[in-house]
PDB file of C-alpha atoms in Angstrom:
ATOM      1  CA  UNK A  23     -20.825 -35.857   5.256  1.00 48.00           C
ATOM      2  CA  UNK A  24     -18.479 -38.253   6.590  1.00 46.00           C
ATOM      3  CA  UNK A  25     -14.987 -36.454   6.264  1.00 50.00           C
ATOM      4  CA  UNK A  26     -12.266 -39.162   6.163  1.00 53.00           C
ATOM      5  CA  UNK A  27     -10.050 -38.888   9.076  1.00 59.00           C
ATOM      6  CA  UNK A  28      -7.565 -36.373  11.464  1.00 74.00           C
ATOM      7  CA  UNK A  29      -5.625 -36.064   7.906  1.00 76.00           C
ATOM      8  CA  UNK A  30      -8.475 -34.120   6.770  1.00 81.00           C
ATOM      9  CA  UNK A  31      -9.102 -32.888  10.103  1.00 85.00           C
ATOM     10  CA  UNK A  32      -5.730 -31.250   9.824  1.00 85.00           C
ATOM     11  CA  UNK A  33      -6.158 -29.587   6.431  1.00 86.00           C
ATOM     12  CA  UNK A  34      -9.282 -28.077   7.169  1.00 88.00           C
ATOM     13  CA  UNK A  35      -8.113 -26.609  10.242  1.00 88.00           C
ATOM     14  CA  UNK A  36      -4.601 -25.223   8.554  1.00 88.00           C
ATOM     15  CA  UNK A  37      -7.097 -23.856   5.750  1.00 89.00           C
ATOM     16  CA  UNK A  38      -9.371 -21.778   7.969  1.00 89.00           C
ATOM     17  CA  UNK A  39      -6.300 -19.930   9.716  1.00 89.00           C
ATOM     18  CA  UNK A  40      -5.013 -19.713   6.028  1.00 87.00           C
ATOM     19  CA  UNK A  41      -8.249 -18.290   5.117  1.00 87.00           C
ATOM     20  CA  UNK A  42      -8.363 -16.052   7.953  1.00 86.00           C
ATOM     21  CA  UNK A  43      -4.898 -14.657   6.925  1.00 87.00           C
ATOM     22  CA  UNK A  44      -5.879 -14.037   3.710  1.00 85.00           C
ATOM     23  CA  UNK A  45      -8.789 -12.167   4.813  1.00 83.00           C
ATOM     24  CA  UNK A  46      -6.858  -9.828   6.905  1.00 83.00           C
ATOM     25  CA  UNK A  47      -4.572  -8.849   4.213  1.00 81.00           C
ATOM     26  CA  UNK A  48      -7.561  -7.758   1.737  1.00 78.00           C
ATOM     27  CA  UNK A  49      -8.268  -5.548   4.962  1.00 76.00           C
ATOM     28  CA  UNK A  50      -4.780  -4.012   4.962  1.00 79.00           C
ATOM     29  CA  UNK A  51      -4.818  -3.705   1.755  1.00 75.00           C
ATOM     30  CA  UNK A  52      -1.768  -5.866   0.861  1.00 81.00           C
ATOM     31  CA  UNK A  53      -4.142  -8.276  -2.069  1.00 80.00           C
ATOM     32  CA  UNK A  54      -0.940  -9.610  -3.980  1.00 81.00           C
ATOM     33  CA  UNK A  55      -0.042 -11.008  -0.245  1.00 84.00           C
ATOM     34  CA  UNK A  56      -3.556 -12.326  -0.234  1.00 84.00           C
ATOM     35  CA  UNK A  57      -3.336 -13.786  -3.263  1.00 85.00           C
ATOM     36  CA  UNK A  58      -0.381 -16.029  -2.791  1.00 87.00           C
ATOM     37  CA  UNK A  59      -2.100 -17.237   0.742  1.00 87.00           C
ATOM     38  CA  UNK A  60      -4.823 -18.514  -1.851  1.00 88.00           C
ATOM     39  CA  UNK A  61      -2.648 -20.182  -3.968  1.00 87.00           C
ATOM     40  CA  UNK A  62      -0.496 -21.570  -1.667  1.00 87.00           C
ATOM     41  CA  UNK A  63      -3.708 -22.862   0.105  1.00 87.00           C
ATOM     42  CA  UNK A  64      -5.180 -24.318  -3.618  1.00 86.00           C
ATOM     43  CA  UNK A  65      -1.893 -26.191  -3.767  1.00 85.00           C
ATOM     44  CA  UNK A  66      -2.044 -28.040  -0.576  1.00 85.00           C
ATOM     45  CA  UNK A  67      -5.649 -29.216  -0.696  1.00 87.00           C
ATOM     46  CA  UNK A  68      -4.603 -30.574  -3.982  1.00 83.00           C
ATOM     47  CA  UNK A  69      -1.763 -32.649  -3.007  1.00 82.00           C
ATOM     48  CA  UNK A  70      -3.408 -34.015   0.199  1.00 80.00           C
ATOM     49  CA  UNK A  71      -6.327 -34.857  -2.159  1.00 77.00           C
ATOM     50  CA  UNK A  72      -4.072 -36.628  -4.328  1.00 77.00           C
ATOM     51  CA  UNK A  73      -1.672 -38.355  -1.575  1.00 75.00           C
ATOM     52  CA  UNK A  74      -4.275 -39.086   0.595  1.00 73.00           C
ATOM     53  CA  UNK A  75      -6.850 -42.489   0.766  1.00 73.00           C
ATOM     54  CA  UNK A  76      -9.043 -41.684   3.518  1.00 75.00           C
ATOM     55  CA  UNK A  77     -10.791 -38.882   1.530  1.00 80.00           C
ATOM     56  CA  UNK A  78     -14.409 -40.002   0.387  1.00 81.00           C
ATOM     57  CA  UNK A  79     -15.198 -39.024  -2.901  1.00 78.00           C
ATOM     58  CA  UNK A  80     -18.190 -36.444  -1.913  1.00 80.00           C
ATOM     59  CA  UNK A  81     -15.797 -34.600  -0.167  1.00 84.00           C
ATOM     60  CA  UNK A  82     -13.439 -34.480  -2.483  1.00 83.00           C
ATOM     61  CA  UNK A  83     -15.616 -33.440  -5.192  1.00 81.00           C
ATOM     62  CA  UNK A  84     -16.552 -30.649  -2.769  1.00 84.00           C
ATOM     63  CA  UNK A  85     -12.848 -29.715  -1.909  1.00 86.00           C
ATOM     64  CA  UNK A  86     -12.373 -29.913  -5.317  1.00 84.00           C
ATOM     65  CA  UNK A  87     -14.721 -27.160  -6.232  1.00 82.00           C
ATOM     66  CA  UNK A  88     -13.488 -25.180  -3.143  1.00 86.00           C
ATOM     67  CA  UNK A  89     -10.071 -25.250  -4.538  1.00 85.00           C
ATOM     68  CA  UNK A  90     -11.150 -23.915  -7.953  1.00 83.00           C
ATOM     69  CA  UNK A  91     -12.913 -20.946  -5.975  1.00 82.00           C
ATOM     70  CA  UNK A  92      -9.279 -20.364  -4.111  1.00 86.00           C
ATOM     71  CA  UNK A  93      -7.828 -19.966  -7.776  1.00 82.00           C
ATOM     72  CA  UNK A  94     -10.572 -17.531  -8.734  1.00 81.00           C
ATOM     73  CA  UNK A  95      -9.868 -15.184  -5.765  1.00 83.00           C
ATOM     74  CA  UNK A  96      -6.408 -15.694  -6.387  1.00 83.00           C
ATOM     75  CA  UNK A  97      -6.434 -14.548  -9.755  1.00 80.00           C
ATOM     76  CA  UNK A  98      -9.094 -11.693  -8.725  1.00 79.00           C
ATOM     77  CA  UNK A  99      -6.704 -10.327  -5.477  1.00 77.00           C
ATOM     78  CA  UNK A 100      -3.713 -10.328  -7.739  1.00 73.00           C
ATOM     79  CA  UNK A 101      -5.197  -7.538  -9.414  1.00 68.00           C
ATOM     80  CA  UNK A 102      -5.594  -4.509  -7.435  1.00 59.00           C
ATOM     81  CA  UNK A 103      -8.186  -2.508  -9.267  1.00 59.00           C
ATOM     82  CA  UNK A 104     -10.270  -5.783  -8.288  1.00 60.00           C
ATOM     83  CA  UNK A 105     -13.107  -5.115  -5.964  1.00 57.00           C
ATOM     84  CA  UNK A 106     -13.180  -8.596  -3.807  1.00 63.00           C
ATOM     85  CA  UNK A 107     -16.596  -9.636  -2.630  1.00 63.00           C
ATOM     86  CA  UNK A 108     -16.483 -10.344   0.929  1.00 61.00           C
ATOM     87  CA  UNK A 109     -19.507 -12.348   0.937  1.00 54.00           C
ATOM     88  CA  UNK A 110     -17.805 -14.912  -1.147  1.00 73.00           C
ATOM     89  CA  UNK A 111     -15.274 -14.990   1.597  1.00 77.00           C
ATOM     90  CA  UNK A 112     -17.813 -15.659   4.107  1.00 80.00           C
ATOM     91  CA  UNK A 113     -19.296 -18.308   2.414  1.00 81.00           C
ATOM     92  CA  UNK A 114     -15.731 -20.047   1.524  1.00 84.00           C
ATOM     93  CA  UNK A 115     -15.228 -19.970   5.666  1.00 85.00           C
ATOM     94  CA  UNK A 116     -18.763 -21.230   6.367  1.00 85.00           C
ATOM     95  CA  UNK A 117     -17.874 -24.667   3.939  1.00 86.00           C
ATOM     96  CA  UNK A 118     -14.855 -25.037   5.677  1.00 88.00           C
ATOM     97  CA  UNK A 119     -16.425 -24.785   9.415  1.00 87.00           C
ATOM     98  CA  UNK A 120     -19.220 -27.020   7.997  1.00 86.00           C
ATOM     99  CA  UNK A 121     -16.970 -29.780   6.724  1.00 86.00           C
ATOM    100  CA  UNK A 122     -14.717 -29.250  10.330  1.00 85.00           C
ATOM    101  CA  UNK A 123     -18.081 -30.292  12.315  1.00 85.00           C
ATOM    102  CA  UNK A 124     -19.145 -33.070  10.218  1.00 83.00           C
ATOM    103  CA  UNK A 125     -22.256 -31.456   8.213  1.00 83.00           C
ATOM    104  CA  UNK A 126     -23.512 -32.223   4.938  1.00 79.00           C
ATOM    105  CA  UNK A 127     -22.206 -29.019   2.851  1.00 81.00           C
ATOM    106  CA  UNK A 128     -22.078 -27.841  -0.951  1.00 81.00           C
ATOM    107  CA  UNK A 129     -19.404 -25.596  -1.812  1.00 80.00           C
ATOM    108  CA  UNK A 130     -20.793 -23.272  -4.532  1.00 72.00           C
ATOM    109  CA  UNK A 131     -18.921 -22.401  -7.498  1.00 65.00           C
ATOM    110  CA  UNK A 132     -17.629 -18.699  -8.385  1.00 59.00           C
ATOM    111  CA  UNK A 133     -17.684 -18.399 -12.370  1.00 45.00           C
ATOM    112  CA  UNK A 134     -14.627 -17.868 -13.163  1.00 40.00           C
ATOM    113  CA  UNK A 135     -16.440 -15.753 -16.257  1.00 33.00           C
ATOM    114  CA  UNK A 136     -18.786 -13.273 -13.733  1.00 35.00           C
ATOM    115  CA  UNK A 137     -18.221 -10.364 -14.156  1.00 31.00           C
ATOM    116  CA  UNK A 138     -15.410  -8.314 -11.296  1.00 31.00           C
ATOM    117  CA  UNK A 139     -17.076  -5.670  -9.587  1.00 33.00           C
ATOM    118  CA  UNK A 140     -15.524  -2.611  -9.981  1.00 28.00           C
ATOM    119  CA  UNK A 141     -15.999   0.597  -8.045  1.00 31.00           C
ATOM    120  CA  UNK A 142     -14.290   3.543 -10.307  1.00 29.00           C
ATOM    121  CA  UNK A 143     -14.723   6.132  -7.585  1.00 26.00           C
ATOM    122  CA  UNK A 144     -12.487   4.131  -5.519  1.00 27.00           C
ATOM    123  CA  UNK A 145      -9.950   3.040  -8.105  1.00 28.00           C
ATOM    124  CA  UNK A 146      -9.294   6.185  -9.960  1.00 29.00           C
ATOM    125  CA  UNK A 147      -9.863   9.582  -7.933  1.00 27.00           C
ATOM    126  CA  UNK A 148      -8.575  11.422 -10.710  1.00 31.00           C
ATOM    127  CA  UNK A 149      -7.821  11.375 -14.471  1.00 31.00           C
ATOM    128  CA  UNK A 150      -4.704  11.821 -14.462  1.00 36.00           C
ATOM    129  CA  UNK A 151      -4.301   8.088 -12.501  1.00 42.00           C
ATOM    130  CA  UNK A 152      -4.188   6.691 -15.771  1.00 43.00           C
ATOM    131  CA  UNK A 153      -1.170   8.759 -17.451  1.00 48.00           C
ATOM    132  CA  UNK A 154       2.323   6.422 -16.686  1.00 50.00           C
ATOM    133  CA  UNK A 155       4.515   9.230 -17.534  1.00 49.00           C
ATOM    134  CA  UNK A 156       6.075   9.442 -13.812  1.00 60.00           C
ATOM    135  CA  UNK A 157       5.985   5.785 -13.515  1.00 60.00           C
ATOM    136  CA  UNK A 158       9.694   5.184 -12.628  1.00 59.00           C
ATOM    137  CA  UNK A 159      12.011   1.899 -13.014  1.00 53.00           C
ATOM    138  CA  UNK A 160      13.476   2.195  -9.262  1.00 55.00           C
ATOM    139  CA  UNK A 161      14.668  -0.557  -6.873  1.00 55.00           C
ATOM    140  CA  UNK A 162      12.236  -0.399  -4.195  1.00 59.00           C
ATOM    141  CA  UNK A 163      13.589  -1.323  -0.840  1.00 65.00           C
ATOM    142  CA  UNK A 164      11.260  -1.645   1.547  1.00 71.00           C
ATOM    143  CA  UNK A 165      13.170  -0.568   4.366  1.00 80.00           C
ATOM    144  CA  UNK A 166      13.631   2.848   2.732  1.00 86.00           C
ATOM    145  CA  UNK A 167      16.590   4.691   2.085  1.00 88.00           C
ATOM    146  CA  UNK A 168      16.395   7.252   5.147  1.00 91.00           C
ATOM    147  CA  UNK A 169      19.787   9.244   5.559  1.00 93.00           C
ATOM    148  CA  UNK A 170      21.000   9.297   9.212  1.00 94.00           C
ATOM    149  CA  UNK A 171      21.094  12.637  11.055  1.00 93.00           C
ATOM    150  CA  UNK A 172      23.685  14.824   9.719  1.00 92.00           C
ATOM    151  CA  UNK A 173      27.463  16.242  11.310  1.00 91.00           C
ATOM    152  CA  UNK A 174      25.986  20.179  12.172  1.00 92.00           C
ATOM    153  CA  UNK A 175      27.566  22.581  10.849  1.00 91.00           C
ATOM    154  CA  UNK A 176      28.572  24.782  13.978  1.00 92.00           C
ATOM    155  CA  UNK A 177      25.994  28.086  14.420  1.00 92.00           C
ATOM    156  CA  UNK A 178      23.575  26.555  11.718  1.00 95.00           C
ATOM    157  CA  UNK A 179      20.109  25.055  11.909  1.00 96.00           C
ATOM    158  CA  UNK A 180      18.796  21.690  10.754  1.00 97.00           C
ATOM    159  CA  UNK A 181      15.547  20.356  10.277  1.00 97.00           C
ATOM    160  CA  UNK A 182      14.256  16.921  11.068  1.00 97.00           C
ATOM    161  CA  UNK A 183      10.867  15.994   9.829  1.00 98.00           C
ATOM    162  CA  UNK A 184       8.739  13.455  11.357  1.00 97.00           C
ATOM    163  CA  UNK A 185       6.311  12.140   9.339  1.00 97.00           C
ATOM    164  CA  UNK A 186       2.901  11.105  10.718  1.00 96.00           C
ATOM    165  CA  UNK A 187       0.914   9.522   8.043  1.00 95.00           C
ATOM    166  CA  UNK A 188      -1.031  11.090   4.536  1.00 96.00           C
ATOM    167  CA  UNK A 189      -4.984  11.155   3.816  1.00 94.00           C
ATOM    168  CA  UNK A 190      -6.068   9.055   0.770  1.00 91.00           C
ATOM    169  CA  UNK A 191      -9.125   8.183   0.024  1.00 84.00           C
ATOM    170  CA  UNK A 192      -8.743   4.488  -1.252  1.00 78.00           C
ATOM    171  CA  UNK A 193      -5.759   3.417   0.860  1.00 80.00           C
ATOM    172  CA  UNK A 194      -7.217  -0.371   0.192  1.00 76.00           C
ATOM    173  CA  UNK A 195      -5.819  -0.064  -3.697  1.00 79.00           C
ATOM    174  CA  UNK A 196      -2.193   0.748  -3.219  1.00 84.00           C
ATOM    175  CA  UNK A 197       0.662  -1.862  -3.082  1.00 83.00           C
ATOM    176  CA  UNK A 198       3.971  -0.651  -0.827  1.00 84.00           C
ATOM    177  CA  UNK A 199       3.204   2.983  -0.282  1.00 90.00           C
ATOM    178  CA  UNK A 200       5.761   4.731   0.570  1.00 94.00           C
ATOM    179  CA  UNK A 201       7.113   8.958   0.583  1.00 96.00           C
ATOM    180  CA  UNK A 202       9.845  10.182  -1.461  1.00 96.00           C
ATOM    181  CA  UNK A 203      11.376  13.290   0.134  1.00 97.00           C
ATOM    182  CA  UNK A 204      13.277  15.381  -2.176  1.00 97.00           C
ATOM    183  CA  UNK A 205      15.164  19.098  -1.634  1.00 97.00           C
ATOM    184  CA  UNK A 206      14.612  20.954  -4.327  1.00 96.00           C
ATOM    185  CA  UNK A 207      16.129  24.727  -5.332  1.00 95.00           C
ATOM    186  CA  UNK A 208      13.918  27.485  -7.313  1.00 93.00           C
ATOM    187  CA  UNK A 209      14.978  25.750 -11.054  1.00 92.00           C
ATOM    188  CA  UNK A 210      13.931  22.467  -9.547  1.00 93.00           C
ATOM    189  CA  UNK A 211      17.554  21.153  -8.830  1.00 94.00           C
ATOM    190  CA  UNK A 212      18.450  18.602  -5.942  1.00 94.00           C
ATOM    191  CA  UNK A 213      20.107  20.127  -3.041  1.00 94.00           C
ATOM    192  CA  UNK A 214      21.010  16.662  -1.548  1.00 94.00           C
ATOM    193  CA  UNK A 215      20.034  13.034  -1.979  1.00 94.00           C
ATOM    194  CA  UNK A 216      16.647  11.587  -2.438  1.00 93.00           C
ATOM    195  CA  UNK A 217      15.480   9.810   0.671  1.00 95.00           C
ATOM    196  CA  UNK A 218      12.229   6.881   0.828  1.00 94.00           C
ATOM    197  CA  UNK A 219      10.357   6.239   4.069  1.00 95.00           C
ATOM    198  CA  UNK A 220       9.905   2.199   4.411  1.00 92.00           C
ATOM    199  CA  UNK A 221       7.200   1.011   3.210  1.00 89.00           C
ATOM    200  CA  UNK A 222       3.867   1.947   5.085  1.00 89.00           C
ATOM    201  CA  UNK A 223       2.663  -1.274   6.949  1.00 81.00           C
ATOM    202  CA  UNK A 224      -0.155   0.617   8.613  1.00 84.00           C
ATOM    203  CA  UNK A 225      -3.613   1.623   7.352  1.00 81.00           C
ATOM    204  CA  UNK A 226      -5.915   3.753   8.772  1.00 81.00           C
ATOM    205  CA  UNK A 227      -9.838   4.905   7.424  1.00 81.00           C
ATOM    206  CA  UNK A 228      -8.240   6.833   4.581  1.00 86.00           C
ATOM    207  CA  UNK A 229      -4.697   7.074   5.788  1.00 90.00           C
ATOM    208  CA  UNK A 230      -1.360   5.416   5.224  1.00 92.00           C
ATOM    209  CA  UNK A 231       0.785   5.452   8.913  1.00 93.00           C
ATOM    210  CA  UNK A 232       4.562   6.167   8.464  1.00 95.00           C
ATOM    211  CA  UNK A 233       5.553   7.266  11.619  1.00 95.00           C
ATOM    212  CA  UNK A 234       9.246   7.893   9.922  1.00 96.00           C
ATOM    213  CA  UNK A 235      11.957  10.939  10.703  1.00 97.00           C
ATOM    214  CA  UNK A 236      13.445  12.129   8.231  1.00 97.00           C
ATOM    215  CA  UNK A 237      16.867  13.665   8.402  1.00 97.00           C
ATOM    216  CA  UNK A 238      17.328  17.244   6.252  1.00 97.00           C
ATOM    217  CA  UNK A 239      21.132  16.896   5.722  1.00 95.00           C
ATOM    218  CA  UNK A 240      21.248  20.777   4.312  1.00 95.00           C
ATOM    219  CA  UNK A 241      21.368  23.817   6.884  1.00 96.00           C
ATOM    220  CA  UNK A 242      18.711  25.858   6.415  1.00 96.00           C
ATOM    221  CA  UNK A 243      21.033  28.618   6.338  1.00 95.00           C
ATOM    222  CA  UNK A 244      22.808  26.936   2.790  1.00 95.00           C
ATOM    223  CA  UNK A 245      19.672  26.325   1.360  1.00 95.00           C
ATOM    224  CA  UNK A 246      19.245  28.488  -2.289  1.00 94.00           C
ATOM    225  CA  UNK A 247      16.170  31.340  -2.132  1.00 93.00           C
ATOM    226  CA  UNK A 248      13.247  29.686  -2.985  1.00 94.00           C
ATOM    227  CA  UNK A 249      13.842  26.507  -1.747  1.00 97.00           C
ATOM    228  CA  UNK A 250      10.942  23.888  -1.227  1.00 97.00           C
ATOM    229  CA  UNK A 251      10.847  19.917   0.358  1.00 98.00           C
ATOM    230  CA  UNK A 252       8.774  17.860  -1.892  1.00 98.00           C
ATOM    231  CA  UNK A 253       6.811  14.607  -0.453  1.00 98.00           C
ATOM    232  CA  UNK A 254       5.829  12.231  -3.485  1.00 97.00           C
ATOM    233  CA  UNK A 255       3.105   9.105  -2.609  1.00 96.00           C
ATOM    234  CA  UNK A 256       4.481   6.311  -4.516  1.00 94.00           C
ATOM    235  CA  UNK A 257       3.495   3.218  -5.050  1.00 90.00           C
ATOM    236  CA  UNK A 258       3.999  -0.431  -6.525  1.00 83.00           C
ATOM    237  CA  UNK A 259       2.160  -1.375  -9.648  1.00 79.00           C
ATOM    238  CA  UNK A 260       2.486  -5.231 -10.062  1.00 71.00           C
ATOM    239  CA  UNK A 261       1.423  -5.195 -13.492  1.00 71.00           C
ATOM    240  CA  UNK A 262       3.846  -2.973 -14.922  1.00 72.00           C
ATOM    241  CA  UNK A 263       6.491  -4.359 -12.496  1.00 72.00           C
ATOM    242  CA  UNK A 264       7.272  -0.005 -12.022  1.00 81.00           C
ATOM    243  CA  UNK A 265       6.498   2.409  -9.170  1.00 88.00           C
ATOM    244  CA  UNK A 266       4.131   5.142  -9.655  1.00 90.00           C
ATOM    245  CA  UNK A 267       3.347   8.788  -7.808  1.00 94.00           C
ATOM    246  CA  UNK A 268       0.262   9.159  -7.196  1.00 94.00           C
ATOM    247  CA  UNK A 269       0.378  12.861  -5.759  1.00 96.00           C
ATOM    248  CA  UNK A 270       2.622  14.972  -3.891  1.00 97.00           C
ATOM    249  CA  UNK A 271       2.835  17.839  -0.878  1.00 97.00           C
ATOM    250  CA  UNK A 272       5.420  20.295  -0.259  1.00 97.00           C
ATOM    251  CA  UNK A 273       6.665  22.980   2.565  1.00 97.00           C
ATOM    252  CA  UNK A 274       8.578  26.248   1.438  1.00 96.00           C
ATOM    253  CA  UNK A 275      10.612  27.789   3.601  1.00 95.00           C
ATOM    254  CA  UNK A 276       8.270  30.407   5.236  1.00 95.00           C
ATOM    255  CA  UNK A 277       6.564  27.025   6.801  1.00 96.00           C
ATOM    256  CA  UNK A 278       9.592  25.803   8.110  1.00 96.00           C
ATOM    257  CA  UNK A 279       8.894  26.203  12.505  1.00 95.00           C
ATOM    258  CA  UNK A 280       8.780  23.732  15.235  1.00 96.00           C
ATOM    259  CA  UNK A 281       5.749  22.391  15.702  1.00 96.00           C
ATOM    260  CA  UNK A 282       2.443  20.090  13.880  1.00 96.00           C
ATOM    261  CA  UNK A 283       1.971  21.010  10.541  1.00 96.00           C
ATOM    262  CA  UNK A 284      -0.645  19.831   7.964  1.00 96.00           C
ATOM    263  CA  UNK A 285       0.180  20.126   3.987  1.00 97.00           C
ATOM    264  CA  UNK A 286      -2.005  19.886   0.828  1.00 96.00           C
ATOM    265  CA  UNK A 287      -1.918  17.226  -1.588  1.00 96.00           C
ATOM    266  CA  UNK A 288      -1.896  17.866  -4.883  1.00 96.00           C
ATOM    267  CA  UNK A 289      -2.754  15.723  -7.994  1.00 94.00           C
ATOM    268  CA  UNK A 290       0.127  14.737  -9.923  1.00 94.00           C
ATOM    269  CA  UNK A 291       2.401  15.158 -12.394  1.00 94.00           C
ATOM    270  CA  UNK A 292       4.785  16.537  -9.189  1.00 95.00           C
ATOM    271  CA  UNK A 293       5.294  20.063 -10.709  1.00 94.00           C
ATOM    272  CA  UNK A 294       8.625  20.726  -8.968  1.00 95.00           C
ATOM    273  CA  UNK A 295       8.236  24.451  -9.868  1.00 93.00           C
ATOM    274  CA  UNK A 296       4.851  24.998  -8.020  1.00 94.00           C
ATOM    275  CA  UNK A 297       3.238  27.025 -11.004  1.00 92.00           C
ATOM    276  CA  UNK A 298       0.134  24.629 -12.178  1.00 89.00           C
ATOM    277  CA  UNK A 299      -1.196  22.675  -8.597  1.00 93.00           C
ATOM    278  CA  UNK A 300      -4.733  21.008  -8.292  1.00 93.00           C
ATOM    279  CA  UNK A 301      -5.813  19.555  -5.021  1.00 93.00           C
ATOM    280  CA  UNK A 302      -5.976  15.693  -5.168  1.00 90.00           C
ATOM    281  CA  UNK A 303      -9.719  15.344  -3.267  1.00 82.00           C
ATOM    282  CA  UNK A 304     -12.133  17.957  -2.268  1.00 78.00           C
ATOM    283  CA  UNK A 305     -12.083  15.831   0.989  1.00 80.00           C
ATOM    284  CA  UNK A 306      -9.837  17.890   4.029  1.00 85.00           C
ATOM    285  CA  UNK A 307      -7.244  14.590   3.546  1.00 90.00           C
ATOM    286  CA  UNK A 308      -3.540  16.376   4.630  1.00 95.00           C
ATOM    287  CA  UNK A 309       0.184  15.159   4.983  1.00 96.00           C
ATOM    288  CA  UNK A 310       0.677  15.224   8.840  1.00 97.00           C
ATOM    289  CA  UNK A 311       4.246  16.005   9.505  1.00 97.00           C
ATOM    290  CA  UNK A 312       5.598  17.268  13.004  1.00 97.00           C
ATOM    291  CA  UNK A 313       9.045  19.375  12.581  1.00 97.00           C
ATOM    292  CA  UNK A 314      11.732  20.256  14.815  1.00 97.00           C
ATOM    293  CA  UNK A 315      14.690  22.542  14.385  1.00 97.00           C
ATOM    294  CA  UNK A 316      17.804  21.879  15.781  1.00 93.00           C
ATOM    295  CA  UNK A 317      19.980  24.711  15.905  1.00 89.00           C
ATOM    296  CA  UNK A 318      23.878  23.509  16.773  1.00 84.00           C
ATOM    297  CA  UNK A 319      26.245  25.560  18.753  1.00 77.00           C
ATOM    298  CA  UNK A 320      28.714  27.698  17.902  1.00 71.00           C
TER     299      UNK A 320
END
């Protein structure tokens, strides 16, 4: 298949590292991201198409079918309860390579009417995933919110928190993680502001990496009887345009010593009172924190 020139030559080569890109950020699990890098890619191959005379019409009958098959994954990645099939991905990069060395290649249509694959186990661990009663109308900054380390009190004891990263099974379907660290007393009360980690970047086998500290601006010494930290797993739900929790963790104040320490997570709604808890997974997945009092002077 005769190609048509170093303008094509150009294109083909910009879409493969496109492609590429795209491909790692189904891996990460960022698919909106993915989805624009299709788009964005449908876009171009359309206006060189229609800009360009060097083009034979094979191949552009070809690219034209290619581009429809962008759209389609575009429209699939965009929703994350989407299971994308890598396969198709393959193939998309083998039509591209063929076209870059000259063969004679047929770009195969994806029905836009298939069916999408869906895995359940992975999309939903539990229920309650479907109830949008803590879904929350917040300004989510992806930097976070962290407070900076507090003025100490002289003779008291503060806590900083460093948090290491959370177990969950299906890290691929979750847009912007990130942990909401709340104070709370025994009726549930703040005992200072809410704080958010940044946005998790980092994906491991069935863990989110934070690698944040997180500054406890109460002495443990002020804190009310009864007193617990509360870690909440949100996330960003495109559809609704509104962050979610999808479970939570919390340390009382008997757990509260320097050193590694490893808390359940629980299935949400976040019961601030700790009276009705369910584990999240009967997999050993934990909230890895490492803490370290700092005890000022007198």
């Amino acid at each position: 298949m005769a190609t048509g020139g170093g303008e094509l030559t150009k294109l083909i080569a910009a879409c493969l590292a496109s492609l590429n890109q795209a491909a790692d950020h189904e891996s990460w699990g960022q698919p909106v991201e993915a989805s624009e890098l299709y788009k964005r890619m449908g876009k171009t191959i359309r206006t060189t198409l229609t800009n360009s005379s060097q083009v034979n019409e094979a191949t552009k009958r070809e690219l034209a079918k290619f581009t429809a098959n962008l759209e389609h994954r575009a429209r699939l990645a965009s929703n994350p309860a989407n299971v994308l099939d890598s396969l198709q991905l393959a193939d998309m990069k083998s039509f591209l390579e063929g076209l870059q060395a000259g063969r004679e290649v047929t770009c195969q249509m994806t029905s836009a009417d298939s069916p999408v694959k869906m895995q359940p186990s992975e999309v939903v661990i539990d229920g309650n995933d479907q109830d949008d009663d803590d879904d929350q109308d917040i300004v989510l900054n992806a930097q976070g919110d962290l407070l900076p380390q507090p003025s100490y009190k002289p003779g008291c004891t503060y806590l900083t928190i460093h948090i290491n990263k959370i177990g969950i099974k299906d890290p691929h379907n979750y847009i912007d993680p990130f942990i909401e660290i709340s104070v709370k007393d025994n009726a549930a009360n703040n005992c200072e502001p809410i704080q958010r980690t940044p946005v998790s970047r980092c994906r491991e086998i069935a863990y989110f990496v934070f690698n944040n500290d997180v500054y406890i601006q109460t002495a443990i010494e002020d804190m009310p009887a009864g007193t617990a930290i509360f870690f909440e797993f949100k996330h960003y739900k495109p559809k609704k345009e509104r962050v979610s929790t999808r479970c939570f963790s919390f340390m009382e104040m008997d757990e509260i010593k320097d050193g590694i320490l490893s808390l359940e997570i629980y299935k949400k709604p976040t019961d601030f009172r700790r009276k009705k808890l369910f584990l999240l997974s009967v997999k050993p997945l934990y909230l890895h924190l490492k803490l370290l009092l700092n005890k000022s002077a007198r």
